[in-house]
Short mmCIF file of N, CA, C and O in Angstrom, two decimals:
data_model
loop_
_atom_site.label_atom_id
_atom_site.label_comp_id
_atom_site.label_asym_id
_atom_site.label_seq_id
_atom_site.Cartn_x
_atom_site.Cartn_y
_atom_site.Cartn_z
N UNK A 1 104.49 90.67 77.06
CA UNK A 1 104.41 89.34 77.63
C UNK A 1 102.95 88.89 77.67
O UNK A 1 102.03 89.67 77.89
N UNK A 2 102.83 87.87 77.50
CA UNK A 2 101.44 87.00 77.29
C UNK A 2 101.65 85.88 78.73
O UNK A 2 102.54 85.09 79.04
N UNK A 3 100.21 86.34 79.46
CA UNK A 3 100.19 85.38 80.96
C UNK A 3 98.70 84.69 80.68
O UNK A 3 97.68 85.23 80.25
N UNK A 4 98.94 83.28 81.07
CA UNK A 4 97.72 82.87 80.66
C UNK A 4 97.52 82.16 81.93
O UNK A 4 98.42 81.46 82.41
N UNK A 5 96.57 82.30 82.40
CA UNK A 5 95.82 81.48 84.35
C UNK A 5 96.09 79.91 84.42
O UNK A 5 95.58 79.54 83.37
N UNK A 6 96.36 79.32 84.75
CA UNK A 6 96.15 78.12 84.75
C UNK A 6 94.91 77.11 85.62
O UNK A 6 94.79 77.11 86.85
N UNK A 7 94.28 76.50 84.91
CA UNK A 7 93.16 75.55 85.73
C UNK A 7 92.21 76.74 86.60
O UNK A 7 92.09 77.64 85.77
N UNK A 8 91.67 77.06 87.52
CA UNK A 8 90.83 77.69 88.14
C UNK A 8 91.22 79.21 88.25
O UNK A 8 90.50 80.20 88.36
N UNK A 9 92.38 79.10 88.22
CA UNK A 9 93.19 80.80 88.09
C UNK A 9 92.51 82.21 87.42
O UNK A 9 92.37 82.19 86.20
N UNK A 10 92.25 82.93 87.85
CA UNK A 10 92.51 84.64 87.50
C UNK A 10 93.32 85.27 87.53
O UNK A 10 94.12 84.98 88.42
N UNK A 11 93.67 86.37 86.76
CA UNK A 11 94.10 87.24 86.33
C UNK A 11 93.55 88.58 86.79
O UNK A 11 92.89 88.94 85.82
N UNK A 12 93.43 89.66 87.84
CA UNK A 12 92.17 90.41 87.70
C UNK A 12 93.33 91.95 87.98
O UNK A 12 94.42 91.96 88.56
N UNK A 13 92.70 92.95 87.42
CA UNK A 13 93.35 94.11 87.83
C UNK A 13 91.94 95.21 88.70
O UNK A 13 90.75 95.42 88.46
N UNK A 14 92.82 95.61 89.66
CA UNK A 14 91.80 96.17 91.23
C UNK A 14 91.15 97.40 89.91
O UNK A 14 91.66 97.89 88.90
N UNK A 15 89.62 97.57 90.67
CA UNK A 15 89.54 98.98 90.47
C UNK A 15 89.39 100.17 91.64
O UNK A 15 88.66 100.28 92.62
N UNK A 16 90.52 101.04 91.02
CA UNK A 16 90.70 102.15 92.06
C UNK A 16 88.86 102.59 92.44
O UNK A 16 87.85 102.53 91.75
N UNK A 17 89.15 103.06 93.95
CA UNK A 17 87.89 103.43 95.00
C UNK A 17 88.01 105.10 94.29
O UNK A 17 89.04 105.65 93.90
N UNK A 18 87.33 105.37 94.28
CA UNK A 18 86.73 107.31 94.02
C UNK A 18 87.37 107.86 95.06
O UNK A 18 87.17 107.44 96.20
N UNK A 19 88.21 108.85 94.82
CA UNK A 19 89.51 109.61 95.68
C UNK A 19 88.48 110.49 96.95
O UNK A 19 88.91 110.94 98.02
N UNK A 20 86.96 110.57 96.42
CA UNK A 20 85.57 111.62 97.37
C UNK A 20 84.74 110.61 97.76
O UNK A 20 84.70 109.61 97.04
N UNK A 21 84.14 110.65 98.63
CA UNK A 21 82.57 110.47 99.22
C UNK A 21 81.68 111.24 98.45
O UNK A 21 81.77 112.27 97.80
N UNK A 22 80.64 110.26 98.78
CA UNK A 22 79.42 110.90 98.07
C UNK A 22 79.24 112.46 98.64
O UNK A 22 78.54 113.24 98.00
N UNK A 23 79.75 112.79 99.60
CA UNK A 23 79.06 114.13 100.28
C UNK A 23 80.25 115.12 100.12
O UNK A 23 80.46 116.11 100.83
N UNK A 24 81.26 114.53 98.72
CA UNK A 24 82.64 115.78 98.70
C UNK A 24 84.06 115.63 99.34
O UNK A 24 85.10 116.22 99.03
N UNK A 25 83.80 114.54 100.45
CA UNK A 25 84.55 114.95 101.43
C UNK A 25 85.99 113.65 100.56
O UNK A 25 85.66 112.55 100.12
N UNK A 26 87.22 114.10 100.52
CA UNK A 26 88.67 113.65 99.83
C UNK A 26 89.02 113.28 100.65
O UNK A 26 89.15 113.93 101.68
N UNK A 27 89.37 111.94 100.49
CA UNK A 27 89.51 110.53 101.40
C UNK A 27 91.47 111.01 100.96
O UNK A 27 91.81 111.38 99.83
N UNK A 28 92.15 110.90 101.80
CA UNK A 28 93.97 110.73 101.57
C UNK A 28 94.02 109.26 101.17
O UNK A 28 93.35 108.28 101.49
N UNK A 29 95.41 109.53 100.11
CA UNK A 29 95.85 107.61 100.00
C UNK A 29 95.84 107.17 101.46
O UNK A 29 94.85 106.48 101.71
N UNK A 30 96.77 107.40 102.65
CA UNK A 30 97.04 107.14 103.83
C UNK A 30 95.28 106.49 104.35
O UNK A 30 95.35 105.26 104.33
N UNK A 31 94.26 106.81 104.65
CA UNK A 31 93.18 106.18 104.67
C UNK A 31 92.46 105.23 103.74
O UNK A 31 91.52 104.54 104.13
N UNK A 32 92.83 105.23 102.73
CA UNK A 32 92.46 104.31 101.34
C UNK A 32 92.29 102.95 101.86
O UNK A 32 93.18 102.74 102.69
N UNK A 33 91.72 102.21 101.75
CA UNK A 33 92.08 100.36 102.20
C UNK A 33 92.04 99.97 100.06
O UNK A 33 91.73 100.55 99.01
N UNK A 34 92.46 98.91 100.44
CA UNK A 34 92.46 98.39 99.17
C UNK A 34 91.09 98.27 98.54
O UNK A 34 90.04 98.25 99.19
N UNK A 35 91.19 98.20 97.33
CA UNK A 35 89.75 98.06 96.53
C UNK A 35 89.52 96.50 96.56
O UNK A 35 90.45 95.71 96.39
N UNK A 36 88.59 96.21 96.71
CA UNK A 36 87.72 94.60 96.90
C UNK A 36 87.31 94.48 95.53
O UNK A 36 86.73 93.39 95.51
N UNK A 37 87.27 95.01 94.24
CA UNK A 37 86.63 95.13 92.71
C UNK A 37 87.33 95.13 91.95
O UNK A 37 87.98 96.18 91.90
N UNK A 38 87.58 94.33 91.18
CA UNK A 38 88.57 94.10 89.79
C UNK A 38 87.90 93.78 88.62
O UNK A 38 86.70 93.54 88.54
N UNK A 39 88.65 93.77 87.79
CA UNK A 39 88.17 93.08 86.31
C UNK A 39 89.10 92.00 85.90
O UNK A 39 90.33 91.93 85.89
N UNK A 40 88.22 91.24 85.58
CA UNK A 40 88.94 89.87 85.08
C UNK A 40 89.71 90.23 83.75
O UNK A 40 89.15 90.63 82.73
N UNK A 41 91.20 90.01 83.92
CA UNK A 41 91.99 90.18 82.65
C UNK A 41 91.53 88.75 82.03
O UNK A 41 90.38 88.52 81.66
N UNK A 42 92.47 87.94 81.99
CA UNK A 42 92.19 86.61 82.00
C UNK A 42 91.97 85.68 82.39
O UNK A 42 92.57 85.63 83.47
N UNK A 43 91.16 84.25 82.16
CA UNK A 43 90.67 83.32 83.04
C UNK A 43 91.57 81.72 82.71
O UNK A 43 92.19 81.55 81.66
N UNK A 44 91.48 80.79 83.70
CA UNK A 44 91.35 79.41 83.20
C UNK A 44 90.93 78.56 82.80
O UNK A 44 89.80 78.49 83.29
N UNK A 45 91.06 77.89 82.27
CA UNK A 45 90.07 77.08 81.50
C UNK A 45 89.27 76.17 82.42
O UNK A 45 88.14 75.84 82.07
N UNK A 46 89.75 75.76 83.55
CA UNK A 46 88.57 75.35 84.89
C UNK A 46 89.33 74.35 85.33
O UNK A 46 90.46 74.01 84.99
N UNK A 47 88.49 73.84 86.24
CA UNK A 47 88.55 72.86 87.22
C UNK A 47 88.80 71.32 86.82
O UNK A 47 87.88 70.78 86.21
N UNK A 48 90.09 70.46 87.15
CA UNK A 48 90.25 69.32 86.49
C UNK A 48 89.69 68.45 87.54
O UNK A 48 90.01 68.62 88.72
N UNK A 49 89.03 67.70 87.25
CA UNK A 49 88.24 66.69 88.06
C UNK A 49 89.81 65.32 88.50
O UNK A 49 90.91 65.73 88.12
N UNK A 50 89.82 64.66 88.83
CA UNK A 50 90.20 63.49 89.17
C UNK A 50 90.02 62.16 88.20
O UNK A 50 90.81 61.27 87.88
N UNK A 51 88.53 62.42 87.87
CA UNK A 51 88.66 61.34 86.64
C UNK A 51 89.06 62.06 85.07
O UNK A 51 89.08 61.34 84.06
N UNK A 52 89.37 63.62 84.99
CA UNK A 52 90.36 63.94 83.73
C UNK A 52 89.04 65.09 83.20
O UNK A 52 89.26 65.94 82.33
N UNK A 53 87.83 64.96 83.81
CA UNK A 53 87.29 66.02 83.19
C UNK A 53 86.65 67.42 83.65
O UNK A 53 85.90 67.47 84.63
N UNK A 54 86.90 68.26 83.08
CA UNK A 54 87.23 69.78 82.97
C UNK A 54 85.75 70.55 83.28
O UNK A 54 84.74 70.24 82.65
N UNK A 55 85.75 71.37 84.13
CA UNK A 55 84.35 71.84 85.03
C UNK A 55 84.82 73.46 84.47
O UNK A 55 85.68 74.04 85.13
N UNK A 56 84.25 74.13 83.29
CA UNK A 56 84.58 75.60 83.29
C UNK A 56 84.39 76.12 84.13
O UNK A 56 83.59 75.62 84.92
N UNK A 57 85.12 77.64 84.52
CA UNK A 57 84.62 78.66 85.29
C UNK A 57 83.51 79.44 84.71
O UNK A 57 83.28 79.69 83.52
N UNK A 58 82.87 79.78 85.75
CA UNK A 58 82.12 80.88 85.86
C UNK A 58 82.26 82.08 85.62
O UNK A 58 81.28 82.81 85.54
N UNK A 59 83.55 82.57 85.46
CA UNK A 59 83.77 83.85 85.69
C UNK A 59 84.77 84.25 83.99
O UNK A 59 85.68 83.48 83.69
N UNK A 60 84.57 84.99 83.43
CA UNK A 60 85.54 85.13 82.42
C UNK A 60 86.13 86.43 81.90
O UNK A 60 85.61 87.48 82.28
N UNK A 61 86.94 86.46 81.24
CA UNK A 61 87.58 88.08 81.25
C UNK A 61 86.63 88.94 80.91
O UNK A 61 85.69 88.47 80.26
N UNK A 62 86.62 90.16 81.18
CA UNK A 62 86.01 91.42 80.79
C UNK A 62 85.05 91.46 82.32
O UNK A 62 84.92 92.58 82.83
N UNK A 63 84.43 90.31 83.00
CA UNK A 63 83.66 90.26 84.43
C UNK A 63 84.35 91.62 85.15
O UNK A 63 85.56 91.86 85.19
N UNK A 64 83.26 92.42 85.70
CA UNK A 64 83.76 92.87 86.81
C UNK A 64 83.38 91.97 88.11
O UNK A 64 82.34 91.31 88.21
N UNK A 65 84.17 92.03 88.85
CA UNK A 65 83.65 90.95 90.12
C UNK A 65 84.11 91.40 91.77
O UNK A 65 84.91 92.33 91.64
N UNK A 66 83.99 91.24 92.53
CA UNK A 66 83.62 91.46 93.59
C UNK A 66 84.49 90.47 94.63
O UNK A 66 83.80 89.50 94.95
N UNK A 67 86.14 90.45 95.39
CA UNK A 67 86.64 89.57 95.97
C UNK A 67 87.18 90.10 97.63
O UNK A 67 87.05 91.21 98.14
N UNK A 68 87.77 88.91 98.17
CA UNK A 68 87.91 89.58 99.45
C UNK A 68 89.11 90.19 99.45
O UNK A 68 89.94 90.11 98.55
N UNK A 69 89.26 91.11 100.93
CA UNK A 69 90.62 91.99 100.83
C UNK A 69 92.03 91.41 100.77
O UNK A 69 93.01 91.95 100.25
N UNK A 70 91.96 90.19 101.38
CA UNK A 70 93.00 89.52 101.25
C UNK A 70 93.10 88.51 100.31
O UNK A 70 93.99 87.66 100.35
N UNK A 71 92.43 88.53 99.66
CA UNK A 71 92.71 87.22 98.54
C UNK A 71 93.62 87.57 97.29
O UNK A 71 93.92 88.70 96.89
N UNK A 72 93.98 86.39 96.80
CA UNK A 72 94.64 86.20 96.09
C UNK A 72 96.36 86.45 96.45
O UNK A 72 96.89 86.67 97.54
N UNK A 73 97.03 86.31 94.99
CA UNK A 73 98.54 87.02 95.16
C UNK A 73 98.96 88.07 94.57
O UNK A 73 98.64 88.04 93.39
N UNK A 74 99.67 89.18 94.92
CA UNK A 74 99.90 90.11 93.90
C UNK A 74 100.86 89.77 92.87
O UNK A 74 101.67 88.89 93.20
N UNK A 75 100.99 90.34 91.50
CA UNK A 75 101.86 90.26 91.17
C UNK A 75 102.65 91.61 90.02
O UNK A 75 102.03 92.61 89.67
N UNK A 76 103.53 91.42 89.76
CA UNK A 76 103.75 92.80 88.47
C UNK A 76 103.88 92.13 86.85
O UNK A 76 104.63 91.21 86.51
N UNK A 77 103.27 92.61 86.31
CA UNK A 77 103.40 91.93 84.83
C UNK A 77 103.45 93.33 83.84
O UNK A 77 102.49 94.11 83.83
N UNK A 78 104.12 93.47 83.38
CA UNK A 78 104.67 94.51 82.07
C UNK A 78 104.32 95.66 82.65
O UNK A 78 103.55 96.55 82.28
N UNK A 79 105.40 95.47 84.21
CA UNK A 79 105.32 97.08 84.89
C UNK A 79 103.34 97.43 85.94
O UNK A 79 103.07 98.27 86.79
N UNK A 80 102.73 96.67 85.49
CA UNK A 80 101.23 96.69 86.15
C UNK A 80 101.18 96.18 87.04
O UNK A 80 102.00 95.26 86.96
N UNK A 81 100.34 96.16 88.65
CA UNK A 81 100.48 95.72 89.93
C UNK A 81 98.91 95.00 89.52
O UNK A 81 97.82 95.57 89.48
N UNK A 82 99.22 93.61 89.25
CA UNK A 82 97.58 92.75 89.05
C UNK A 82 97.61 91.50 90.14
O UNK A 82 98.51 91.21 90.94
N UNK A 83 96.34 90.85 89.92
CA UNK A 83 96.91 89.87 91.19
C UNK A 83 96.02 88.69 90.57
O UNK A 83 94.99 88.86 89.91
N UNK A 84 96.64 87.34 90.94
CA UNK A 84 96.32 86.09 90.62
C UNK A 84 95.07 85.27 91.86
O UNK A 84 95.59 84.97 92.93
N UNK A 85 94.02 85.04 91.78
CA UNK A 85 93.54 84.43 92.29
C UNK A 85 92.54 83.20 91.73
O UNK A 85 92.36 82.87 90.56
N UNK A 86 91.91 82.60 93.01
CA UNK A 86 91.21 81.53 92.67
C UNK A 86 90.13 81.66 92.07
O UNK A 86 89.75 82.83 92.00
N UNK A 87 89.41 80.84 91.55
CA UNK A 87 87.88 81.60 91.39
C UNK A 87 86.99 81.10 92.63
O UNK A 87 85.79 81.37 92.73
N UNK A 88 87.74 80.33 93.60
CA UNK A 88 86.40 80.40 95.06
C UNK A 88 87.37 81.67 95.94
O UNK A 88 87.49 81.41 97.14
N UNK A 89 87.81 82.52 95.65
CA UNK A 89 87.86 83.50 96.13
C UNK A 89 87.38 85.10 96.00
O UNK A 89 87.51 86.14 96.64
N UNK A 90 86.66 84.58 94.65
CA UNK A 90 85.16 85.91 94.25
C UNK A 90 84.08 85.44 95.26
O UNK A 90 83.99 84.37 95.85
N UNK A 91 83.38 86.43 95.30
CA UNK A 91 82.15 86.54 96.08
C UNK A 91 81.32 86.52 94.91
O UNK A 91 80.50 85.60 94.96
N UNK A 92 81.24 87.27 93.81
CA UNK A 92 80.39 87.59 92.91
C UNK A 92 80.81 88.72 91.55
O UNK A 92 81.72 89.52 91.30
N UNK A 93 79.74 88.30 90.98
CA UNK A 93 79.90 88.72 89.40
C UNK A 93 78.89 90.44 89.52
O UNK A 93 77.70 90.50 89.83
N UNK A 94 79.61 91.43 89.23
CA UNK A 94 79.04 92.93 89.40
C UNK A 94 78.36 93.03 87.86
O UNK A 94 78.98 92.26 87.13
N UNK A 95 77.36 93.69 87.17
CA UNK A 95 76.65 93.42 86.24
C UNK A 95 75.10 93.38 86.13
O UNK A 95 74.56 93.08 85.06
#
């Protein structure tokens, strides 16, 4: 299946947190919080103005980026747990 963002939309899949601490110590799933870091699968083509014209995003696939814990929506696409968000719901571009 082919998903394409619409208007300001992402596409991003989380990246898993390191299962250790820097000092060894093995964090359980049960303590895990979600990862705040994804990679942009795919993007939208941007922002439609009111008078018809088109403001690109900033952000485009392959970005790793940086969002909050609750943002966006999850969703499942060809069996994968990815999630749809805005692009004013990044904080920033990792890079």
């Amino acid at each position: 299946m082919t998903f394409r963002p619409l208007h300001d939309r992402l596409l991003v899949r989380r990246i898993e947190a390191e299962d250790k601490t820097a000092g060894g110590i093995i964090i359980p799933d049960t303590a895990k919080e979600k990862p705040q870091e994804g990679e942009v699968i795919a993007a939208g083509a941007g922002l439609k103005a009111e008078d018809g014209t088109v403001t690109p995003l900033d952000v485009k696939a392959g970005d790793r980026i940086l969002f909050g814990k609750w943002s966006g929506t999850e969703v499942k696409i060809d069996g994968e747990d990815l999630i749809i968000m805005k692009e004013s719901d990044v904080f920033g571009i990792i890079g």
